Amino acid sequence: MPIDIRQLRYFLAVAAEGSFTKGAQRLHMAQAPLSKRIQDLEDELGVRLFDRESRPVTLTPAGFLLREEALRVVHRMDQLQ
C-alpha cells in the first residue's frame, strides 16, 4: 500500500510537537486514531519512527530521514495545489 500525503502530515505533526497528544490536537483529531495511523506507517515501512520511551517522543534515525523527505514532499504537494 503506498504512503499517502495524510500519513506524512500525521507523522510531521507528531514530529513537530514531540507528542502524540499534541500532534492530535494540532490535527484536530483524537490521539488514538493518530497513534494507529503512525503505527500503520511504521509497519508499512518496517521501521520505528519514534522513540516512545522518551518524553517528549523523539525521532529514531529512520524518523529523521523520513522527516526530511516528508517535509519536501508535503511542501511540494502544497505548491501543486
mmCIF file of C-alpha atoms in Angstrom:
data_model
loop_
_atom_site.group_PDB
_atom_site.id
_atom_site.type_symbol
_atom_site.label_atom_id
_atom_site.label_comp_id
_atom_site.label_asym_id
_atom_site.label_seq_id
_atom_site.Cartn_x
_atom_site.Cartn_y
_atom_site.Cartn_z
ATOM 1 C CA MET A 1 0.000 0.000 0.000
ATOM 2 C CA PRO A 2 1.575 3.341 -0.991
ATOM 3 C CA ILE A 3 2.168 6.070 1.551
ATOM 4 C CA ASP A 4 -0.293 8.920 1.168
ATOM 5 C CA ILE A 5 0.085 12.604 1.938
ATOM 6 C CA ARG A 6 -2.141 12.356 5.027
ATOM 7 C CA GLN A 7 0.201 9.831 6.611
ATOM 8 C CA LEU A 8 3.094 12.198 6.051
ATOM 9 C CA ARG A 9 1.152 15.106 7.564
ATOM 10 C CA TYR A 10 0.291 12.989 10.615
ATOM 11 C CA PHE A 11 3.904 11.954 11.006
ATOM 12 C CA LEU A 12 5.134 15.542 10.680
ATOM 13 C CA ALA A 13 2.648 16.815 13.263
ATOM 14 C CA VAL A 14 3.844 14.317 15.874
ATOM 15 C CA ALA A 15 7.480 15.001 14.981
ATOM 16 C CA ALA A 16 6.983 18.770 15.322
ATOM 17 C CA GLU A 17 5.070 18.547 18.584
ATOM 18 C CA GLY A 18 7.121 15.781 20.199
ATOM 19 C CA SER A 19 3.859 14.293 21.434
ATOM 20 C CA PHE A 20 1.081 12.164 20.042
ATOM 21 C CA THR A 21 -1.453 14.059 22.155
ATOM 22 C CA LYS A 22 -0.281 17.484 20.989
ATOM 23 C CA GLY A 23 0.030 16.227 17.422
ATOM 24 C CA ALA A 24 -3.573 15.054 17.552
ATOM 25 C CA GLN A 25 -4.687 18.416 18.920
ATOM 26 C CA ARG A 26 -2.810 20.184 16.121
ATOM 27 C CA LEU A 27 -4.595 17.981 13.572
ATOM 28 C CA HIS A 28 -7.984 18.311 15.310
ATOM 29 C CA MET A 29 -8.332 14.574 15.801
ATOM 30 C CA ALA A 30 -8.288 12.074 18.648
ATOM 31 C CA GLN A 31 -4.960 10.702 19.844
ATOM 32 C CA ALA A 32 -5.796 7.002 19.461
ATOM 33 C CA PRO A 33 -6.516 7.128 15.699
ATOM 34 C CA LEU A 34 -3.382 9.215 15.168
ATOM 35 C CA SER A 35 -1.280 6.676 17.066
ATOM 36 C CA LYS A 36 -2.805 3.901 14.948
ATOM 37 C CA ARG A 37 -2.004 5.739 11.723
ATOM 38 C CA ILE A 38 1.614 6.229 12.799
ATOM 39 C CA GLN A 39 1.868 2.583 13.822
ATOM 40 C CA ASP A 40 0.451 1.571 10.419
ATOM 41 C CA LEU A 41 3.059 3.760 8.706
ATOM 42 C CA GLU A 42 5.827 2.166 10.775
ATOM 43 C CA ASP A 43 4.525 -1.304 9.910
ATOM 44 C CA GLU A 44 4.351 -0.389 6.237
ATOM 45 C CA LEU A 45 7.917 0.941 6.232
ATOM 46 C CA GLY A 46 9.239 -1.805 8.509
ATOM 47 C CA VAL A 47 10.956 0.654 10.884
ATOM 48 C CA ARG A 48 10.218 2.512 14.095
ATOM 49 C CA LEU A 49 9.946 6.242 13.500
ATOM 50 C CA PHE A 50 9.627 7.415 17.107
ATOM 51 C CA ASP A 51 11.236 6.526 20.398
ATOM 52 C CA ARG A 52 8.128 6.408 22.539
ATOM 53 C CA GLU A 53 10.063 5.786 25.755
ATOM 54 C CA SER A 54 11.252 9.391 25.981
ATOM 55 C CA ARG A 55 9.151 12.430 26.784
ATOM 56 C CA PRO A 56 8.860 14.267 24.552
ATOM 57 C CA VAL A 57 8.843 11.481 21.979
ATOM 58 C CA THR A 58 11.890 11.673 19.749
ATOM 59 C CA LEU A 59 12.648 10.596 16.227
ATOM 60 C CA THR A 60 14.675 7.485 15.563
ATOM 61 C CA PRO A 61 17.371 7.676 12.871
ATOM 62 C CA ALA A 62 14.781 6.393 10.371
ATOM 63 C CA GLY A 63 12.369 9.049 11.620
ATOM 64 C CA PHE A 64 14.926 11.785 10.981
ATOM 65 C CA LEU A 65 15.373 10.569 7.413
ATOM 66 C CA LEU A 66 11.643 10.373 6.803
ATOM 67 C CA ARG A 67 11.072 13.832 8.278
ATOM 68 C CA GLU A 68 13.466 15.428 5.802
ATOM 69 C CA GLU A 69 11.829 13.713 2.836
ATOM 70 C CA ALA A 70 8.290 14.224 4.151
ATOM 71 C CA LEU A 71 8.887 17.957 4.552
ATOM 72 C CA ARG A 72 9.962 18.167 0.908
ATOM 73 C CA VAL A 73 7.036 16.078 -0.348
ATOM 74 C CA VAL A 74 4.401 17.923 1.679
ATOM 75 C CA HIS A 75 5.835 21.295 0.676
ATOM 76 C CA ARG A 76 5.817 20.280 -2.983
ATOM 77 C CA MET A 77 2.255 18.966 -2.764
ATOM 78 C CA ASP A 78 1.128 22.222 -1.153
ATOM 79 C CA GLN A 79 2.738 24.143 -4.021
ATOM 80 C CA LEU A 80 0.968 21.978 -6.593
ATOM 81 C CA GLN A 81 -2.421 22.587 -5.005
#
